[in-house]
Coordinates of C-alpha atoms (C1' of nucleotides) in Angstrom, one line a residue:
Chain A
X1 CA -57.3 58.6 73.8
X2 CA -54.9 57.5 71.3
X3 CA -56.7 56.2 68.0
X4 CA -54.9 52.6 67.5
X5 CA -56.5 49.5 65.9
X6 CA -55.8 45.9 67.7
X7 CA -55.4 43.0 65.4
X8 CA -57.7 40.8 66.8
X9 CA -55.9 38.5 69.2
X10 CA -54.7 35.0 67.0
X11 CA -56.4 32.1 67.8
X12 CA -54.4 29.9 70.1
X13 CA -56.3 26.5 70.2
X14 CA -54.8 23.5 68.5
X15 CA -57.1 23.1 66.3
X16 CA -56.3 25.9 64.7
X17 CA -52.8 25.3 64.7
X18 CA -53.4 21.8 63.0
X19 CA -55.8 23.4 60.2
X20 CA -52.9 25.2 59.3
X21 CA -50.4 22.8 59.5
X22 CA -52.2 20.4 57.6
X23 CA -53.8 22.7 54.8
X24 CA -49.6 24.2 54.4
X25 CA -48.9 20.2 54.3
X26 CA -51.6 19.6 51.3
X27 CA -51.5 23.1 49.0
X28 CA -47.4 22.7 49.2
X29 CA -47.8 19.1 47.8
X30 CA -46.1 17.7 50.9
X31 CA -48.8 15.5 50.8
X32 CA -49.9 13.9 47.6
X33 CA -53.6 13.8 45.4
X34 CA -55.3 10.6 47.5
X35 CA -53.0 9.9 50.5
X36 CA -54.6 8.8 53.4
X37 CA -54.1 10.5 56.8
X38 CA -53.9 8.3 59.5
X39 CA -54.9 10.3 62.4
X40 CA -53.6 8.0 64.8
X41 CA -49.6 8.3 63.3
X42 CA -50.2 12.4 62.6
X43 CA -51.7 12.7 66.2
X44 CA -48.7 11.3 67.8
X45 CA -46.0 13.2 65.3
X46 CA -47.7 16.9 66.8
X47 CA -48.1 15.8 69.9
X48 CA -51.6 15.7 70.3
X49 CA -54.9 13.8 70.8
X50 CA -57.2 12.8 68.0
X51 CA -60.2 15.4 69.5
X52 CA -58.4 18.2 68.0
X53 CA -57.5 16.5 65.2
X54 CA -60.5 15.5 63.7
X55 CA -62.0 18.5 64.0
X56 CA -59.2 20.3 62.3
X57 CA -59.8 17.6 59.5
X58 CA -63.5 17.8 59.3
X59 CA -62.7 21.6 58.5
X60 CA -60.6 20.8 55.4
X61 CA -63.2 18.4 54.1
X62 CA -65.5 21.1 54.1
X63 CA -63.1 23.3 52.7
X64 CA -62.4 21.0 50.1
X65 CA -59.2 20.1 50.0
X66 CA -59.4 16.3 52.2
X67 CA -62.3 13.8 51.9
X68 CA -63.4 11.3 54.4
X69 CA -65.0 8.7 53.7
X70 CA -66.7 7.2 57.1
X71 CA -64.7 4.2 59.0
X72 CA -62.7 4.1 55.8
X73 CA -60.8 7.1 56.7
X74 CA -59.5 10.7 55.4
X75 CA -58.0 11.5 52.0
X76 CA -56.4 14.3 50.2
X77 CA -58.6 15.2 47.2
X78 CA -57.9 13.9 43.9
X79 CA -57.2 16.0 41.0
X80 CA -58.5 15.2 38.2
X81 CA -58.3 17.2 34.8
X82 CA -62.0 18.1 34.7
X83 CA -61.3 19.6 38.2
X84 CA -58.6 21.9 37.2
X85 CA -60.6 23.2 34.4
X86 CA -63.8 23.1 36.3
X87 CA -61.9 25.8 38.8
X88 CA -60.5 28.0 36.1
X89 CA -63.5 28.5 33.7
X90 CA -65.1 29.4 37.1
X91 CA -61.9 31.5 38.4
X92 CA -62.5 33.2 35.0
X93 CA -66.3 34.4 35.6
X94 CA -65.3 35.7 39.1
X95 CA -62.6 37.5 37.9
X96 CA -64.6 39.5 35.5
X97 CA -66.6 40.2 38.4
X98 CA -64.4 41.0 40.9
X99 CA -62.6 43.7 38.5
X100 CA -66.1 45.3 38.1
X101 CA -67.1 45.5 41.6
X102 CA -63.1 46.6 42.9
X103 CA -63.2 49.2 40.3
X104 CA -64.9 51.9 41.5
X105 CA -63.0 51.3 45.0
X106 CA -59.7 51.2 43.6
X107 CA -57.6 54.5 45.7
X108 CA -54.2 55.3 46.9
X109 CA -53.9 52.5 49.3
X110 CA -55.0 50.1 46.5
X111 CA -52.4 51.0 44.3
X112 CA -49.7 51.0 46.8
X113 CA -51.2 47.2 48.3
X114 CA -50.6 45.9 44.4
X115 CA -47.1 47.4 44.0
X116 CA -46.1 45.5 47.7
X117 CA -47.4 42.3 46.6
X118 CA -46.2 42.3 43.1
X119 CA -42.6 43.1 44.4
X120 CA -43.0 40.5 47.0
X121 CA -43.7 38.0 43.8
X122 CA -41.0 39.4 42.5
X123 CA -38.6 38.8 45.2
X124 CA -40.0 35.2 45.5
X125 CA -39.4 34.6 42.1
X126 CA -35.3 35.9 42.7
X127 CA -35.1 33.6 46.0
X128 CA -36.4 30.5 43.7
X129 CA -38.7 30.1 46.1
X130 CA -41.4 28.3 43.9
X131 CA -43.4 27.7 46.9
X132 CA -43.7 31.0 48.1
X133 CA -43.9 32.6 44.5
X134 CA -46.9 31.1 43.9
X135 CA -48.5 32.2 47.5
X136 CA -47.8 35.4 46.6
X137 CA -48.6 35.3 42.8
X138 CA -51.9 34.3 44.3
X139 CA -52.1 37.1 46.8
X140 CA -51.5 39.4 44.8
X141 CA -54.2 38.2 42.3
X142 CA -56.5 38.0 45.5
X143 CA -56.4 41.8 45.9
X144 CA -59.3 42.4 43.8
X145 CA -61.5 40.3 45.7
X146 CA -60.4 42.1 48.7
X147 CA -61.5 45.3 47.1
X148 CA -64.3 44.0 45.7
X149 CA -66.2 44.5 49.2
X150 CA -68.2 41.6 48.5
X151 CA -67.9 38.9 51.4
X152 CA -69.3 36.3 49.9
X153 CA -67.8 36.5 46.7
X154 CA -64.2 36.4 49.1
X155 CA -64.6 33.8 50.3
X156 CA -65.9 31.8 47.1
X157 CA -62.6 32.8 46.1
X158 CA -60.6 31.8 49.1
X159 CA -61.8 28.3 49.0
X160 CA -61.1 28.2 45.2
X161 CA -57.8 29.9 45.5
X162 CA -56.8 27.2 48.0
X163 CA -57.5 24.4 45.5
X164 CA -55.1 26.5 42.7
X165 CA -52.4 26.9 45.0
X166 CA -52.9 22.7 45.2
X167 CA -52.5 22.3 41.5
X168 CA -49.7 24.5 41.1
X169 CA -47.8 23.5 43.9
X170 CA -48.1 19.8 42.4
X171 CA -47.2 21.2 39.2
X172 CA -44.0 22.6 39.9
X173 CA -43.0 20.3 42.0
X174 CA -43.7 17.7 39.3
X175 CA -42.1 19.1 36.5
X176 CA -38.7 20.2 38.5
X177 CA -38.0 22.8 36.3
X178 CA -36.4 26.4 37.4
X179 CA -39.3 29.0 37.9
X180 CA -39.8 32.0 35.4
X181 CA -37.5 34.6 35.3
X182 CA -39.3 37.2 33.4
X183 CA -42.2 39.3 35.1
X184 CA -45.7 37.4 33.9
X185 CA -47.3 40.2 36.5
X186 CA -46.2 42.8 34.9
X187 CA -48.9 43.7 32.5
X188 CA -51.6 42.6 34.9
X189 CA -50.6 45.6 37.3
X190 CA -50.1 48.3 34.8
X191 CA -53.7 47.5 33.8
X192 CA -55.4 47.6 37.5
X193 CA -53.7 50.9 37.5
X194 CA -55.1 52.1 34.3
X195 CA -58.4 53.3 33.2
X196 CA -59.3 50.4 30.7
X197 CA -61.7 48.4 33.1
X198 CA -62.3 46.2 29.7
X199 CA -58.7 45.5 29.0
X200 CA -57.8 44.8 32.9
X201 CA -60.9 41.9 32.6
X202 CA -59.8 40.8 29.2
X203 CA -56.3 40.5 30.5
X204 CA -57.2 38.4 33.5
X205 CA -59.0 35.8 31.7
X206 CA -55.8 35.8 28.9
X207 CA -53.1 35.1 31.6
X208 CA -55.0 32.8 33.7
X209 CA -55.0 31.1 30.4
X210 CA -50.9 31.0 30.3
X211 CA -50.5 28.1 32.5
X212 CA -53.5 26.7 31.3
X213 CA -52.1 24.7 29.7
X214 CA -49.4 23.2 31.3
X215 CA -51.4 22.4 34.2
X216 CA -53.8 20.2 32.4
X217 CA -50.8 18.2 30.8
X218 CA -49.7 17.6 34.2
X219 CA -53.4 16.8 35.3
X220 CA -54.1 14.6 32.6
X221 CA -50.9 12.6 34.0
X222 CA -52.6 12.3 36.9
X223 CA -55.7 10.5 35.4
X224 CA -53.6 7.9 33.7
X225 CA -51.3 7.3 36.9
X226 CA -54.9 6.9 39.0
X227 CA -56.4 4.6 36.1
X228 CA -53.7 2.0 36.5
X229 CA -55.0 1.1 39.6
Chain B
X1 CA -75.7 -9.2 34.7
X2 CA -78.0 -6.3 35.0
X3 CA -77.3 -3.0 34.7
X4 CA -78.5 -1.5 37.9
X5 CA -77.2 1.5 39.2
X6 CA -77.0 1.4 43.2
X7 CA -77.6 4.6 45.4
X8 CA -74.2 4.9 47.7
X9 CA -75.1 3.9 51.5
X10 CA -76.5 6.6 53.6
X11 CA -73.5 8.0 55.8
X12 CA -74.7 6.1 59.1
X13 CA -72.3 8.4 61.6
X14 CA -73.9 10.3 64.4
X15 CA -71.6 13.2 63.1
X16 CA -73.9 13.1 59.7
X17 CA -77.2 13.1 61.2
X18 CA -76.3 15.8 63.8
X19 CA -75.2 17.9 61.1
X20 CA -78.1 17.3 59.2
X21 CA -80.4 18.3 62.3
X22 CA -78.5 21.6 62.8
X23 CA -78.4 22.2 59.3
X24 CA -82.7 21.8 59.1
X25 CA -82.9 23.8 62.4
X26 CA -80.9 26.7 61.0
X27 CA -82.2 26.7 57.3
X28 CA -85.6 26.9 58.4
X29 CA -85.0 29.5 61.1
X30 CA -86.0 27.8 64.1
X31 CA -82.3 28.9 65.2
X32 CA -82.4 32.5 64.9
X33 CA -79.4 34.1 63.8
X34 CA -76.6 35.3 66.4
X35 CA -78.0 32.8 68.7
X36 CA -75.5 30.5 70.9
X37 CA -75.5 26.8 70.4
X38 CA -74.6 25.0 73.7
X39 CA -72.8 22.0 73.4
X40 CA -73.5 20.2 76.6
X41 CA -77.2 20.7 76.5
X42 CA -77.7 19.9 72.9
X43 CA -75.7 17.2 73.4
X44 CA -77.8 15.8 76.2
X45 CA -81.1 16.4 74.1
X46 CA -79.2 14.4 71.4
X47 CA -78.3 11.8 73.4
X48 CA -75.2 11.7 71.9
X49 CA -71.7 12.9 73.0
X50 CA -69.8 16.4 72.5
X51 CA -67.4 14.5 70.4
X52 CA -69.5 14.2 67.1
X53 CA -71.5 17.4 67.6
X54 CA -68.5 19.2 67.9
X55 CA -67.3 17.8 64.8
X56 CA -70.3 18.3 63.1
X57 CA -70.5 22.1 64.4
X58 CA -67.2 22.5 62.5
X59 CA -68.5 21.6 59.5
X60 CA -71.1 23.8 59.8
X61 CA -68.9 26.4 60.6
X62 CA -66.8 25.9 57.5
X63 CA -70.2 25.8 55.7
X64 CA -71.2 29.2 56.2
X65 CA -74.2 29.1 58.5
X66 CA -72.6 29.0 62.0
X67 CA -69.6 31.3 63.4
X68 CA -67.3 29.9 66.3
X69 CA -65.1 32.1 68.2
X70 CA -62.7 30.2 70.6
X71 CA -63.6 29.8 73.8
X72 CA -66.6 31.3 73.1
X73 CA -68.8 29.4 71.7
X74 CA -70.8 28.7 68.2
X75 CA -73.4 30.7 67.0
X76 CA -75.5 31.3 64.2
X77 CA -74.3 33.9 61.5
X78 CA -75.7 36.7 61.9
X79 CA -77.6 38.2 58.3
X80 CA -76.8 41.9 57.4
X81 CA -78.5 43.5 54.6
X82 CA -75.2 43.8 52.8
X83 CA -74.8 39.8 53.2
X84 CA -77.5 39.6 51.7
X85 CA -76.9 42.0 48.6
X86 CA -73.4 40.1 48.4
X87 CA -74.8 36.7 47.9
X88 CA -78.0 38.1 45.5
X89 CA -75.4 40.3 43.0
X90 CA -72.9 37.2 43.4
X91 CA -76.1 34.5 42.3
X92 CA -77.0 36.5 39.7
X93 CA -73.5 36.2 38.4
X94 CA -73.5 32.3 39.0
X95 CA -77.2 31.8 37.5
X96 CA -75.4 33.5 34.0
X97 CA -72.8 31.1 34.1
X98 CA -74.7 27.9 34.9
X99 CA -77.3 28.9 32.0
X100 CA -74.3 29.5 29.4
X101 CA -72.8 26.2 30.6
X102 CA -76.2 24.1 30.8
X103 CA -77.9 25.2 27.8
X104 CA -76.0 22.8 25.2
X105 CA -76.2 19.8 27.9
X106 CA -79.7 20.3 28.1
X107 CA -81.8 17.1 26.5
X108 CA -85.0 15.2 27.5
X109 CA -84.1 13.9 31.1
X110 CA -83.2 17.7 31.6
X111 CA -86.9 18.6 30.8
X112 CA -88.4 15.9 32.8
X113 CA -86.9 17.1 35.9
X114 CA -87.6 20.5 35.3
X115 CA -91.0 19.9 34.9
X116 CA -91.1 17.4 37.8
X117 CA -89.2 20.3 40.4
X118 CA -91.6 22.4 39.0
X119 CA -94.2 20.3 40.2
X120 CA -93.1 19.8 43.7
X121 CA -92.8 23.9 44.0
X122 CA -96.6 24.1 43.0
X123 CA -97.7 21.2 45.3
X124 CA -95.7 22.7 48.0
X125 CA -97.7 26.1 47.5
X126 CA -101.4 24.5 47.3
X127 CA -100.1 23.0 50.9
X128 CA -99.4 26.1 51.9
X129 CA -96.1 24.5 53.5
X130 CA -93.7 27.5 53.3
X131 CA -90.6 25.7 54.0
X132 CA -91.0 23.1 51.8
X133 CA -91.9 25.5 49.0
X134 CA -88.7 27.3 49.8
X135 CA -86.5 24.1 49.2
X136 CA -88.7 22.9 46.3
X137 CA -87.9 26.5 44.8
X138 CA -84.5 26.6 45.4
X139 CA -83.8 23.2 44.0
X140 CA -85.6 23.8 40.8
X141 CA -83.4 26.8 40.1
X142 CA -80.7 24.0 41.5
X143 CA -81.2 22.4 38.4
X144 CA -79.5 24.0 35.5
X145 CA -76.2 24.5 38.4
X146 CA -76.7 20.1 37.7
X147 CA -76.4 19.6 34.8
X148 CA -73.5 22.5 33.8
X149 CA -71.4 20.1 34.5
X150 CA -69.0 21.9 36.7
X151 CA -68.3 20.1 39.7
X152 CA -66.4 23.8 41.7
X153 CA -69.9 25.8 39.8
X154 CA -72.3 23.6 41.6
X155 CA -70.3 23.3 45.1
X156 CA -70.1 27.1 45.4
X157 CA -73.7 27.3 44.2
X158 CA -74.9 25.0 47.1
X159 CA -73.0 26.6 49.7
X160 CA -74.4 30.2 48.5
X161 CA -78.0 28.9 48.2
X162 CA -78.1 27.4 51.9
X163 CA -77.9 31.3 53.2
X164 CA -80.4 31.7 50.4
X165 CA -82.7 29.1 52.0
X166 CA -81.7 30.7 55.4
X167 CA -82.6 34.4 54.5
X168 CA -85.9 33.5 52.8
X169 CA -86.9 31.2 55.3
X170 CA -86.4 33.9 58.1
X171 CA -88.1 36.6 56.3
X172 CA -90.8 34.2 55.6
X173 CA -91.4 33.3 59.1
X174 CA -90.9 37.3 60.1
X175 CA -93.6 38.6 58.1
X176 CA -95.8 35.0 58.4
X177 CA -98.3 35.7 55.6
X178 CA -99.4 33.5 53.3
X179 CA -97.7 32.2 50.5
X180 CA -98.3 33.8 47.2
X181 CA -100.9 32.0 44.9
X182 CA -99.8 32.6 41.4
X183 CA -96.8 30.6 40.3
X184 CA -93.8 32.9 40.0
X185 CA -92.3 30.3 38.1
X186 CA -93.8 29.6 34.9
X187 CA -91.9 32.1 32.8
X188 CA -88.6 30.8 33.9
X189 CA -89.5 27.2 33.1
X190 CA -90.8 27.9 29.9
X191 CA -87.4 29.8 29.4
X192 CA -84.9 27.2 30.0
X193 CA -87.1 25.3 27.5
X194 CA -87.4 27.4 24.5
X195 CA -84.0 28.5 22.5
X196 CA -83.2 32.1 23.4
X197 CA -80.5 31.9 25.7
X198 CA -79.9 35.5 26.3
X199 CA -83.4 35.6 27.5
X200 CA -82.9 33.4 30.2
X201 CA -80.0 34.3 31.7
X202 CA -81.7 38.1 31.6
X203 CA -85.3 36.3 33.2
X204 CA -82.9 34.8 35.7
X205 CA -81.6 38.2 37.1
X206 CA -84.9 39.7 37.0
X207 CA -86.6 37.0 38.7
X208 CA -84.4 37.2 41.5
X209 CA -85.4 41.0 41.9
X210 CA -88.6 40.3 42.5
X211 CA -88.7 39.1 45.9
X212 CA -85.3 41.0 46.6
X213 CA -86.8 44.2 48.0
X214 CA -88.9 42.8 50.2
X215 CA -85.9 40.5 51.6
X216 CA -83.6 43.2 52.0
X217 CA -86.5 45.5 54.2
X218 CA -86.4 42.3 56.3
X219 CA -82.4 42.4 56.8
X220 CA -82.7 45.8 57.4
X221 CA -85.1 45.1 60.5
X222 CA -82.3 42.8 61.9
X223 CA -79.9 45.5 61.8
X224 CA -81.8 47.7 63.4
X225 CA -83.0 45.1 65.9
X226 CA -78.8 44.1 66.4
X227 CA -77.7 47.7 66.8
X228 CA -79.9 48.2 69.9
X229 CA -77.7 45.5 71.2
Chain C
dG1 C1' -59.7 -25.5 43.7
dA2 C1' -63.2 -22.1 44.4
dT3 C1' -66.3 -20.1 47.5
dA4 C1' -68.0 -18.8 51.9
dA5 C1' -67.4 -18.2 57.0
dT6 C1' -64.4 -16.7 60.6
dC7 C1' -61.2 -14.2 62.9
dA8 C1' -57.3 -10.8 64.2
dG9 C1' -55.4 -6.5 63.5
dA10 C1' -55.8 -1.9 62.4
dT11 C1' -58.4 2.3 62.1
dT12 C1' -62.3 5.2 62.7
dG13 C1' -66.3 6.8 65.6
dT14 C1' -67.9 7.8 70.2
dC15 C1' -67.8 8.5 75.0
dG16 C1' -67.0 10.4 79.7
dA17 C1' -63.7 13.0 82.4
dC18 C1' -60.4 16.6 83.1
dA19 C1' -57.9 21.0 81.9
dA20 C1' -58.0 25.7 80.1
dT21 C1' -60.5 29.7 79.4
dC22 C1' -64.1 33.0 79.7
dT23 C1' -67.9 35.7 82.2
dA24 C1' -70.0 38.1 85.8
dA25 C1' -70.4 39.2 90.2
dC26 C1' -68.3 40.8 94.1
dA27 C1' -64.6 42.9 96.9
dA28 C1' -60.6 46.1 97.6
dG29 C1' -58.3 50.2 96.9
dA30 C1' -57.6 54.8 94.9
Chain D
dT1 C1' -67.4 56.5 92.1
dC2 C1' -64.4 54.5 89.2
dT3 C1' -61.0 51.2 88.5
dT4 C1' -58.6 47.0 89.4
dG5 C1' -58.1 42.4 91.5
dT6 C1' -60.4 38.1 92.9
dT7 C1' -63.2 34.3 92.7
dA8 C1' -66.9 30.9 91.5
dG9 C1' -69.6 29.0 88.0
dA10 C1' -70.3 27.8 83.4
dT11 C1' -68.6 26.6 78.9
dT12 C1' -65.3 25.3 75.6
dG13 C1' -60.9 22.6 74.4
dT14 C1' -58.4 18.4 75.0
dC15 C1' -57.4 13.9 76.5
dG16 C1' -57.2 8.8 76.9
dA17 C1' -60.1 4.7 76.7
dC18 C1' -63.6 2.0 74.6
dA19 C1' -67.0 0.5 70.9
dA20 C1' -68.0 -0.1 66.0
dT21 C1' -66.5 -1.0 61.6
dC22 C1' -63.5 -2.2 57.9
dT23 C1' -59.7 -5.1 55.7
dG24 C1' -57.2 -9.1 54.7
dA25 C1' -55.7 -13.3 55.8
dT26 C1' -56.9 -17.8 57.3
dT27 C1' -59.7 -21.6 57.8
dA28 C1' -63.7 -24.4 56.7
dT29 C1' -66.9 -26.3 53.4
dC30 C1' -68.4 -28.0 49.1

DNA sequence: GATAATCAGATTGTCGACAATCTAACAAGA
DNA sequence: TCTTGTTAGATTGTCGACAATCTGATTATC
């Protein structure tokens, strides 16, 4: 018999459809820092009861990204700028450790999964597609978790990835401005191909620290818009 | 006026209680791993609709401790040894962290409470009432993940320490011996309190070997005990 | 005029019923 | 005997309606 893998078969409920709508909604910034979701108007916009629904939003509270607050209703999370540096000193320590554990697993098809995502950044960033540059800036950052063979730690990531993807989507799409031309990946790759596990970690924590910066200017605007009210 | 500070209003929804219910049934292993929760006939013992259990599986699902595959149903996650390695390497990781970022924050209230968790672990011992000495242990080494200050650090840290809670309180009720006498403990109090932090955070990773052996010989029994399946 | 009580509208929480899907047991055919 | 098709029962997914709760505006009371 012929050796093929399946994918697994994708999950066709609405739910699941609706998590994804919804999370695509909030870490694109198509929905702002507190809005409320009114599940009665977004139920009838896709066509479907609130059952589904509510369950799709109880999963993104969880996950972090929408909070409810009972028979007041559900809200995108605020960001504050304690958040977004809360995430990145953290971001920093599993970093570090992600590098250490993917090390030793790093082969062929490692290297060749990092050049296919950097070049897909790269192509992002030549479309001007800020939205999907910084999915796949992210992706290809996430490879070293996926190597890291550590489920937990994966998914620690996955749910703080998901909140960076939030800021910089709001980021961007605050600030207006053209995206990067120049390759900010560049060094990043040549040292997860190297032989420096130091440097690669060092490096990591350095260009997280990049956009640092800017993101906390933007965050700190945040803070004073909320405090007016 | 006077400065009172009021506790926020307990969460009065079904959903909240249910999911508190499941939670305690899971954590302390009177739902075995891999096993399927009906939803009609825990709804009916509820006396409460599928609605808010369903929702309140879904959080539980996005909290770590149940699986659901559509269609299906929802069942407990199952615990592999490697689970279990995952989430003890990525603690130990954490515990560094939440030392480095605790030990200037730490000040007389800090004390207090470690002294007062401390407490409730030994009570909990001389009562001989395992479950509640695993929860009194885990939220004494809870406390340094408070006060760090890092709202993403201590969010990650609770949903990592309720498969903790979940893995000790299985192998626990597998192996059904009494709880050891001597307080396991004292070192690592006396720790947080002096001023060497490097000695903490390396007490911290050692403590956590201790009773790691033994846990993993328990995961490997429910391999074993899966793979006849 | 300020404060408290009341009420209507909107929104969330919950319920019971129905539809879609899965499982397994059984039958049909090679 | 093995595979494939069928079917009944059980279980999950979804729906529409009702109940509980909140919000604010209005009215009543001092």
């Amino acid at each position: 018999m012929a050796k093929l893998d399946f994918a697994p078969i994708a999950d066709t409920t609405r739910r699941a459809e609706i998590v994804a709508l919804l999370r695509r909604a909030i870490l694109t910034g198509q929905l702002e820092p507190g809005q409320k979701l009114n599940e009665l108007r977004i139920s009838e916009q896709m066509r479907v009861s609130r059952a589904p629904l509510r369950e799709a939003m109880r999963e993104l509270v969880q996950e972090g990204i929408l909070t409810g607050i009972p028979y007041a209703g559900t809200f995108v999370v605020d960001v504050t700028a304690k958040d977004i540096i809360d995430a990145y000193s953290l971001n920093k320590v599993l970093d570090e450790f992600a590098i250490e554990l993917a090390w030793p697993q790093r082969d062929q098809r490692f290297f060749d999964e990092l050049d296919r995502r950097h070049e897909a950044v790269k192509q992002a960033t030549r479309a001007k597609d800020t939205t999907r540059q910084i999915e796949t800036a992210l992706q290809l950052h996430g490879l070293i978790y996926e190597w890291a063979d550590n489920s937990v730690l994966l998914e620690t990531w996955q749910r703080l990835t998901s909140r960076l993807q939030m800021y910089f989507a709001l980021h961007q799409r605050a600030r207006n401005e053209p995206v990067p031309a120049e390759d900010v990946h560049e060094t990043y790759v040549a040292l997860l191909k190297g032989s420096d596990m130091r440097a690669a970690q060092r490096h990591a924590r350095e260009h997280i620290d990049l956009d640092f910066e800017e993101l906390l200017a933007y965050a700190r605007g945040l803070e004073r818009r909320a405090s007016k009210n």
